[in-house]
Short mmCIF file of C-alpha atoms in Angstrom, two decimals:
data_model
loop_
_atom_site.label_atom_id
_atom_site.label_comp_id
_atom_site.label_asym_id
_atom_site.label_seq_id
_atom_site.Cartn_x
_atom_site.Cartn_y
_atom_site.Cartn_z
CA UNK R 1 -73.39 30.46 0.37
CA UNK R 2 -71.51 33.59 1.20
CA UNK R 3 -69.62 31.82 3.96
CA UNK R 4 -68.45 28.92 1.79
CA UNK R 5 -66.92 31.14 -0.70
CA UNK R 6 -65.18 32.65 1.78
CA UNK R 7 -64.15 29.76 3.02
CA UNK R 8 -62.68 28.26 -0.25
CA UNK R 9 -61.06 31.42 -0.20
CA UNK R 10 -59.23 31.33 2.55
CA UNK R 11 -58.27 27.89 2.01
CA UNK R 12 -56.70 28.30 -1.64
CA UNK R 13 -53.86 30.07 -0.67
CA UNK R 14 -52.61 27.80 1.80
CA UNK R 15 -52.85 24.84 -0.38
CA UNK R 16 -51.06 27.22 -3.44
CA UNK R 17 -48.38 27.64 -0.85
CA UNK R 18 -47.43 24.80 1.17
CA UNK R 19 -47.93 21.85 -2.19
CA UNK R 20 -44.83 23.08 -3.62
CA UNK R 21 -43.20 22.70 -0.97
CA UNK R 22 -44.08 19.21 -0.09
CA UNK R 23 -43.23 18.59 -3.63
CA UNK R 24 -39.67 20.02 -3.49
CA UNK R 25 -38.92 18.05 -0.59
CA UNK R 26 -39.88 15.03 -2.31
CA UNK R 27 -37.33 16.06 -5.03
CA UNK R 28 -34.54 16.60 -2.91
CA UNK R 29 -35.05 13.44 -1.18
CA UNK R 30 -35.19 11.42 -4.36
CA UNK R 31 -32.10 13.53 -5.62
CA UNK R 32 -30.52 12.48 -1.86
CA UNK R 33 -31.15 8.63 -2.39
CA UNK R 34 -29.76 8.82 -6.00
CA UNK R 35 -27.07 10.18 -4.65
CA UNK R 36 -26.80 7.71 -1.93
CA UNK R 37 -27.03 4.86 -4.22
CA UNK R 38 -24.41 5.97 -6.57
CA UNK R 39 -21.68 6.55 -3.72
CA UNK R 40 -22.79 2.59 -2.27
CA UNK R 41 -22.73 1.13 -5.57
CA UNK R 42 -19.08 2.28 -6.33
CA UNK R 43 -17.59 1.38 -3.31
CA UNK R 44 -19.58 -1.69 -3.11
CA UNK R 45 -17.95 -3.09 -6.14
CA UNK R 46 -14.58 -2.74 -4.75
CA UNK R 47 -15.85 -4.14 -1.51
CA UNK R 48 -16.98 -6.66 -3.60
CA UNK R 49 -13.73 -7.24 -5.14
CA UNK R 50 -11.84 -6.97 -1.82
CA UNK R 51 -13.94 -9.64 -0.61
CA UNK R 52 -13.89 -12.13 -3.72
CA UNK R 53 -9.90 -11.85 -3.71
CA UNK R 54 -9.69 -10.15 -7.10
CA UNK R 55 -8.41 -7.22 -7.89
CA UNK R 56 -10.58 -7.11 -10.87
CA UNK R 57 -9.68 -4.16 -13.78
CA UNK R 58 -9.45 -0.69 -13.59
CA UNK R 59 -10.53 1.37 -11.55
CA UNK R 60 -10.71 -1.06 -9.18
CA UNK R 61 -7.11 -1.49 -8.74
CA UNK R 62 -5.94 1.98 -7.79
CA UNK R 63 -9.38 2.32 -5.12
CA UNK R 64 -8.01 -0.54 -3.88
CA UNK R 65 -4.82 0.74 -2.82
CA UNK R 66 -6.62 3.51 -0.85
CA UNK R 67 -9.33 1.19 0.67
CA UNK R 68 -9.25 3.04 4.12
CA UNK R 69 -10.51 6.13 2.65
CA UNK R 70 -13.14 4.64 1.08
CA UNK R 71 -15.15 5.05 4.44
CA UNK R 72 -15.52 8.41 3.78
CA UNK R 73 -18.00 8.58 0.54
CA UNK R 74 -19.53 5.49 2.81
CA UNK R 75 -20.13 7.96 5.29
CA UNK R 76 -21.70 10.65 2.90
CA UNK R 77 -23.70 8.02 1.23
CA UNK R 78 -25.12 7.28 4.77
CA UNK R 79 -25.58 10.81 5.69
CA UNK R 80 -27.70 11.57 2.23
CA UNK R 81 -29.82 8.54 3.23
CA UNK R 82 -30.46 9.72 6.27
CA UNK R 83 -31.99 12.81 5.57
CA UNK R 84 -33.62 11.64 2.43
CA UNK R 85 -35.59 8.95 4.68
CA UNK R 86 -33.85 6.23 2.45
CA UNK R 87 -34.65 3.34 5.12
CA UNK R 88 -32.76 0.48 2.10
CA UNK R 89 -29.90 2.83 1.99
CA UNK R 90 -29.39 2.57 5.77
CA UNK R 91 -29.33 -0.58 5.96
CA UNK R 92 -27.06 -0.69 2.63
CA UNK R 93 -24.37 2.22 4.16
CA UNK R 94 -23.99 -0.20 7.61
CA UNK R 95 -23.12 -3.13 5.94
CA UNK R 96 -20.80 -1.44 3.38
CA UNK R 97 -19.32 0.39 6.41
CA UNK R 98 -18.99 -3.05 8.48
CA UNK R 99 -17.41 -4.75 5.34
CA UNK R 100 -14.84 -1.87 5.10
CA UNK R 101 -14.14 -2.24 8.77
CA UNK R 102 -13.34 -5.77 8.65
CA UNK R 103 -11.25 -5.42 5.66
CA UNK R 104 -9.14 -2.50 6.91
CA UNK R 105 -7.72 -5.23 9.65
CA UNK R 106 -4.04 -6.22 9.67
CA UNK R 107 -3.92 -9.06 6.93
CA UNK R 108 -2.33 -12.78 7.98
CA UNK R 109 -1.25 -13.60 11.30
CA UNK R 110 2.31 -12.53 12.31
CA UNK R 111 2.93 -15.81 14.00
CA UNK R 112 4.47 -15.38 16.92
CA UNK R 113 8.45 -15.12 16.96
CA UNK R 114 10.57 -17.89 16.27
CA UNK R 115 11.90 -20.55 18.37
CA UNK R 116 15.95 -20.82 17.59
CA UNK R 117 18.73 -18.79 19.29
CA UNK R 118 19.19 -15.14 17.29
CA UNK R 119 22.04 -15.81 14.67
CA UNK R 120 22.73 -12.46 13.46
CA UNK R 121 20.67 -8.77 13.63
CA UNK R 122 19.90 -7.42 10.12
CA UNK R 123 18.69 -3.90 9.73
CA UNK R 124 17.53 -3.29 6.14
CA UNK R 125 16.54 -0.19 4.67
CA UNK R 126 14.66 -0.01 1.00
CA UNK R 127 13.85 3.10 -0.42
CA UNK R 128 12.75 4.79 -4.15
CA UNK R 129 14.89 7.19 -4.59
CA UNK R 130 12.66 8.36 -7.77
CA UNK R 131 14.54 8.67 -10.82
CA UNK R 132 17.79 8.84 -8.46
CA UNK R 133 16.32 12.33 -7.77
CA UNK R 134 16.54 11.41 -3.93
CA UNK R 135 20.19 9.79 -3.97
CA UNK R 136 21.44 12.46 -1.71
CA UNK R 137 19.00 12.32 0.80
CA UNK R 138 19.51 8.22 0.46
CA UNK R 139 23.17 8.72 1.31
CA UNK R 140 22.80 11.08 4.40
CA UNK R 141 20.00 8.18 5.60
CA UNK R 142 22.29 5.58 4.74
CA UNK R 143 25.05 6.92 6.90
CA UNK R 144 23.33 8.47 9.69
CA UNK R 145 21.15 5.09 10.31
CA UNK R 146 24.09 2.66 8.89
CA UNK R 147 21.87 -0.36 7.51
CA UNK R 148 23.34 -3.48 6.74
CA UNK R 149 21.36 -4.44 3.59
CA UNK R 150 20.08 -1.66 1.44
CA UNK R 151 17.16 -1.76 -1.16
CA UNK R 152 17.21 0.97 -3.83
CA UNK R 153 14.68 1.38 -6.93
CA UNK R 154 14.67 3.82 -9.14
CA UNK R 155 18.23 3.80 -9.20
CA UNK R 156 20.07 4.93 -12.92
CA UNK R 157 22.90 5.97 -13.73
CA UNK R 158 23.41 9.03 -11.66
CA UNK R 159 22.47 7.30 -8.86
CA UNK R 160 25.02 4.33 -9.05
CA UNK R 161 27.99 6.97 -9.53
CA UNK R 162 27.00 8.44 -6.01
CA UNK R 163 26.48 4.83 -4.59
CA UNK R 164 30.79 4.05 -5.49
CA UNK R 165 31.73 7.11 -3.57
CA UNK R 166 34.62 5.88 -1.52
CA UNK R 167 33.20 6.17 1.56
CA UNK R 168 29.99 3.72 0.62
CA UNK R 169 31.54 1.42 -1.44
CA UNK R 170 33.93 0.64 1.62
CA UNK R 171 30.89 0.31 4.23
CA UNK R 172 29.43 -1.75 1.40
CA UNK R 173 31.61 -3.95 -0.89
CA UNK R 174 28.83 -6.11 -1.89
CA UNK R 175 26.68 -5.10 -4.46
CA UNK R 176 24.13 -6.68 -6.87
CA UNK R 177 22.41 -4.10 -9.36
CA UNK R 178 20.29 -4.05 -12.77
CA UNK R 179 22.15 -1.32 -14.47
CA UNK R 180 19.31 1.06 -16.37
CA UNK R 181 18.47 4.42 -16.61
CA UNK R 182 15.41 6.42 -15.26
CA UNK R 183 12.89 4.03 -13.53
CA UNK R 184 13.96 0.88 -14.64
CA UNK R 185 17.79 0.94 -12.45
CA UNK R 186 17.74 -1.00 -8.98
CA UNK R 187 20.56 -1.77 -6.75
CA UNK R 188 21.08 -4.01 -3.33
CA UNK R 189 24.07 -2.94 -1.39
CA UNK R 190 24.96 -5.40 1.12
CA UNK R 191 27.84 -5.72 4.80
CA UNK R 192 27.26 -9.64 3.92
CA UNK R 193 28.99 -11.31 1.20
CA UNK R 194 26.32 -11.71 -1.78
CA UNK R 195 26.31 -14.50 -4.08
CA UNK R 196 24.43 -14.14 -7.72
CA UNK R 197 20.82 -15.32 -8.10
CA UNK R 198 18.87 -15.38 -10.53
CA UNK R 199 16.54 -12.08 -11.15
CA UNK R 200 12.92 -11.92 -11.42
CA UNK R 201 11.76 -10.70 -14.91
CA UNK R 202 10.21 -7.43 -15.34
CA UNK R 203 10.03 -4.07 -16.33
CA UNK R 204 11.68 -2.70 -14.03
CA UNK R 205 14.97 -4.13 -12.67
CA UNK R 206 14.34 -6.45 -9.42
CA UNK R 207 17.35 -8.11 -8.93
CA UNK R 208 18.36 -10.53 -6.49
CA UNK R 209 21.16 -12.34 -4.36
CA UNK R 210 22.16 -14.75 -1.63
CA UNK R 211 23.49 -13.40 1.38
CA UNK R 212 25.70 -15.02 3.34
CA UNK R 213 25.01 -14.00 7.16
CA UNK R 214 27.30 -15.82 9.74
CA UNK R 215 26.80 -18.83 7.74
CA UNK R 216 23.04 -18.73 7.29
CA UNK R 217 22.61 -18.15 3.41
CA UNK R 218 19.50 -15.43 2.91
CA UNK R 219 18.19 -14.81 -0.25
CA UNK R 220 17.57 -11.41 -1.00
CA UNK R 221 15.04 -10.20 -3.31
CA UNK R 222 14.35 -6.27 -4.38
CA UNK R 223 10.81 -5.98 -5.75
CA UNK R 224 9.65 -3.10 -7.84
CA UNK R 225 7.00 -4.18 -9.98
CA UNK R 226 5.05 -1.89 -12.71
CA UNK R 227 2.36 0.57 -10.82
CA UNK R 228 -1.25 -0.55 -11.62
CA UNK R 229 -1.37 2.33 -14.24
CA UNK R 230 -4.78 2.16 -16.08
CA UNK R 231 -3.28 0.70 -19.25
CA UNK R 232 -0.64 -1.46 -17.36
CA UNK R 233 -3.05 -3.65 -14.82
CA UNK R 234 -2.23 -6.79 -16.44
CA UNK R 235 1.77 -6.22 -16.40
CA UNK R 236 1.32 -5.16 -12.63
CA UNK R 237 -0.75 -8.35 -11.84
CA UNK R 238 1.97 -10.84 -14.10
CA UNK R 239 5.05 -9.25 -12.26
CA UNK R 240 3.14 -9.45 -9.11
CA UNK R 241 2.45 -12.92 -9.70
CA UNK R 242 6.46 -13.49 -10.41
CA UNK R 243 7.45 -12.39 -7.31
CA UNK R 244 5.25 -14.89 -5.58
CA UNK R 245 7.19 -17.76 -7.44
CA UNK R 246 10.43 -16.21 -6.49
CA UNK R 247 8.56 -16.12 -2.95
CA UNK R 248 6.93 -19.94 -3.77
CA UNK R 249 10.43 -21.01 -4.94
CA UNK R 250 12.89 -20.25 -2.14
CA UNK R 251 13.93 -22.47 0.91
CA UNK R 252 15.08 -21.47 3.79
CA UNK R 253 15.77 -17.80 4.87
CA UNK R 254 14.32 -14.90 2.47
CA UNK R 255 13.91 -10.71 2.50
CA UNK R 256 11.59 -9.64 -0.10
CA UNK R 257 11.83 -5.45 0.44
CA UNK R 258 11.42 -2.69 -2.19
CA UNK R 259 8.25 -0.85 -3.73
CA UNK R 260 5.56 -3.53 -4.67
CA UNK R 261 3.43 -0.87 -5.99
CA UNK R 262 0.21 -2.53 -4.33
CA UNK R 263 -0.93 -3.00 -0.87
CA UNK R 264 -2.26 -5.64 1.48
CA UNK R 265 -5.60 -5.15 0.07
CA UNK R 266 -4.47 -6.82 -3.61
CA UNK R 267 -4.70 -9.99 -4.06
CA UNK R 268 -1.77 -9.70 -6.03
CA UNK R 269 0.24 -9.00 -3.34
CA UNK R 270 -1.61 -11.25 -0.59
CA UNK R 271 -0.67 -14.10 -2.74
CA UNK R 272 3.13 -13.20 -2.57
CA UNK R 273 2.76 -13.45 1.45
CA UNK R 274 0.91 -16.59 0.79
CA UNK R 275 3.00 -18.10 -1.55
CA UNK R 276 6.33 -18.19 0.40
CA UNK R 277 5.06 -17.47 3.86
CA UNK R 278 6.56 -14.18 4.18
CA UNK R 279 5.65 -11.45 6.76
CA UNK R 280 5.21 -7.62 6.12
CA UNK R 281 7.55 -6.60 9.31
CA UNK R 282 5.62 -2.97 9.33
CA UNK R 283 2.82 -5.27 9.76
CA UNK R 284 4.17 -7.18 12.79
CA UNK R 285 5.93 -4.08 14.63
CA UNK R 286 2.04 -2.40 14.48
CA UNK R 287 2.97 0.29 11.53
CA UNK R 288 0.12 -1.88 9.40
CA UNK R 289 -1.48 1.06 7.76
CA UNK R 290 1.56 3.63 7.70
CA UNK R 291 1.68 5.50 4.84
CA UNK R 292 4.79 5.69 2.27
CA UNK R 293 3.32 7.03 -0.79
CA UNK R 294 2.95 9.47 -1.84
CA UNK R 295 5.75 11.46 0.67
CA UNK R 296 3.77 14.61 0.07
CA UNK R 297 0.58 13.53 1.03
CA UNK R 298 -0.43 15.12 4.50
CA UNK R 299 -0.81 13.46 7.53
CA UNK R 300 -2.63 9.98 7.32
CA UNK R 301 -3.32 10.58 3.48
CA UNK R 302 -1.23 8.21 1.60
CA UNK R 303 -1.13 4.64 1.17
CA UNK R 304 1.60 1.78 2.06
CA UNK R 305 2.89 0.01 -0.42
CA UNK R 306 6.84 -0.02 0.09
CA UNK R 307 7.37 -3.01 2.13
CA UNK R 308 10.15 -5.48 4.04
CA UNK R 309 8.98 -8.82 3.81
CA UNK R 310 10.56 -11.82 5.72
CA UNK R 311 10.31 -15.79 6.29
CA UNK R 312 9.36 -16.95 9.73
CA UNK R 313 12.84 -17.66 10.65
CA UNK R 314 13.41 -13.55 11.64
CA UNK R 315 11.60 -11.68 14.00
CA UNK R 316 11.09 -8.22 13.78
CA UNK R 317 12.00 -5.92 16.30
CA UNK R 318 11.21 -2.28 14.95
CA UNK R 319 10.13 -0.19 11.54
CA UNK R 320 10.40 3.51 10.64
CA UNK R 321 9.00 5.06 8.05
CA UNK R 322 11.73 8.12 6.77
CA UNK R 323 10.92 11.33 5.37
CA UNK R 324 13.54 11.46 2.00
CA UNK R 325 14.08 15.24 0.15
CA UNK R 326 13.76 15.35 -3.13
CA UNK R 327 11.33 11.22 -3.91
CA UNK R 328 7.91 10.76 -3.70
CA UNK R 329 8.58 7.52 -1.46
CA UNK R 330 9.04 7.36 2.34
CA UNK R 331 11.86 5.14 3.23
CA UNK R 332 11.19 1.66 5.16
CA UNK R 333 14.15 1.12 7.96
CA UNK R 334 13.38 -2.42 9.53
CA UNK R 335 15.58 -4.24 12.32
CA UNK R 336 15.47 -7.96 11.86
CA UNK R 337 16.79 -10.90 13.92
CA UNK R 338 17.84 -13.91 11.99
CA UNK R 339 17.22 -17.13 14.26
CA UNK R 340 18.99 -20.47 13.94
#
């Protein structure tokens, strides 16, 4: 009798000590799957979306545009299933993370280049120049790289006054521009005479023009739709969806360049490749992924959606993204070859 109570005793506090402590473990790995779950289910929507070519309503918009980083709450959510023993979240984590990799792919084919003789070389340059804050940092690019067609959003009043300095409106006589203050100003400056076109509606100024290049006309198109602000997704998505008619409505030779305010993972903006079988030239010259916005952003951070787009009749020889004082947008400097 003696020696079972002492053994009951000696057993007690063991089992005081070591039960809470199975039980605490249980509660962190519950907390660790809830966790888990949480981070898959939010990116799996936008997967989801990615996938089901929508771009759906905010926030899925604005994840969208930074669908590469996405991978990293994939990879926490996989790391707190892990240690929580979460086998379903495993197997949930690898296929989000296989999904993601598939998606962050170059969109489209490029093609190949085309098949007539080169007619003329084209280098264009389109920048946001960010309520014309960046207009002197535009020039100094403008004269040190000398493009022949020149994109500019963002450009008011202030802006336009710098653009007739002597000296530019020499190199370029040929100008088409929706004159408006702050955001809503754009300008194309053109080497090539430029013939009116009509502009695509918005609320921003995108305005547009036929270039004549050694006889070829090209019709030139700046795009600067509305950002996919959280009250302004539907604008974003119906001046998206203009551009791809302007895209859908052109023959022959076409540059679409400017700040499309959405990336190759909206369907918004796929649909304006689609539509008028235009190519992202970053795309083709391997500069897919190359961030442009925003300019501070360090290193990789950042997400492209200032783009040169161009019918199948040009082939694309180089891009460069440019570091511009004073805007939040990285310039795009793209050499094109027309072909006959």
């Amino acid at each position: 009798m003696d020696q079972g109570q002492s053994h009951i005793t000696d057993e007690a506090p063991d089992a005081a000590r070591y039960a809470p402590r199975g039980a605490g473990r249980r509660r962190v790995g519950r907390a660790g799957a809830w966790a888990a779950a949480l981070l898959l289910a939010g990116v799996s929507v936008v997967v989801g979306c990615r996938a089901a070519d929508r771009d759906a309503v905010t926030p899925v918009p604005q994840l969208l545009a930074f669908l590469p980083w996405l991978t990293v709450p994939t990879a926490a959510a996989l790391l707190l299933a892990l240690f929580s023993r979460w086998r379903t979240g495993l197997v949930w984590g690898v296929a989000v993370l296989g999904a993601l990799a598939w998606y962050l792919q170059p969109y489209g084919e490029d093609g190949g280049e085309p098949d007539g003789a080169p007619v003329s070389g084209i280098r264009v340059l389109a920048s946001n120049v960010q309520f014309s804050r960046g207009t002197n940092a535009l020039i100094d690019t403008v004269t040190r790289h000398r493009p022949d067609i020149v994109f500019v959003e963002e450009c008011g009043r202030p802006c336009r006054d710098a653009l007739d300095r002597e000296s530019l409106r020499t190199r370029y006589p040929y100008r088409r521009a929706v004159a408006a203050d702050g955001s809503a100003g754009s300008t194309i400056l053109s080497t090539f005479p430029l013939k009116a076109a009509p502009t695509v509606a918005g609320t921003m100024g995108m305005p547009a023009a036929t270039a004549d290049v050694r006889g070829h006309p090209v019709r030139l198109q700046l795009a600067h739709p509305m950002p996919p602000l959280a009250d302004q997704v539907g604008v974003w998505r119906t001046e998206l969806g203009r551009l791809a008619d302007a895209a859908r409505g052109t023959r022959g030779s076409q540059i679409m360049a400017g700040d499309f305010n959405a990336t190759q993972d909206h369907a918004a903006f796929r649909r304006i490749l689609d539509a008028g079988a235009l190519r992202d030239a970053a795309r083709r010259t391997g500069h897919a992924r190359t961030p442009s916005w925003p300019a501070t952003a360090p290193g990789p951070l950042g997400t492209q959606i200032d783009h040169v787009l161009a019918t199948p009749d040009f082939s694309a020889d180089k891009s460069r993204f440019l570091d511009l004082a004073d805007t939040d947008h990285r310039a795009l400097l793209v050499d094109l070859t027309l072909h006959g």
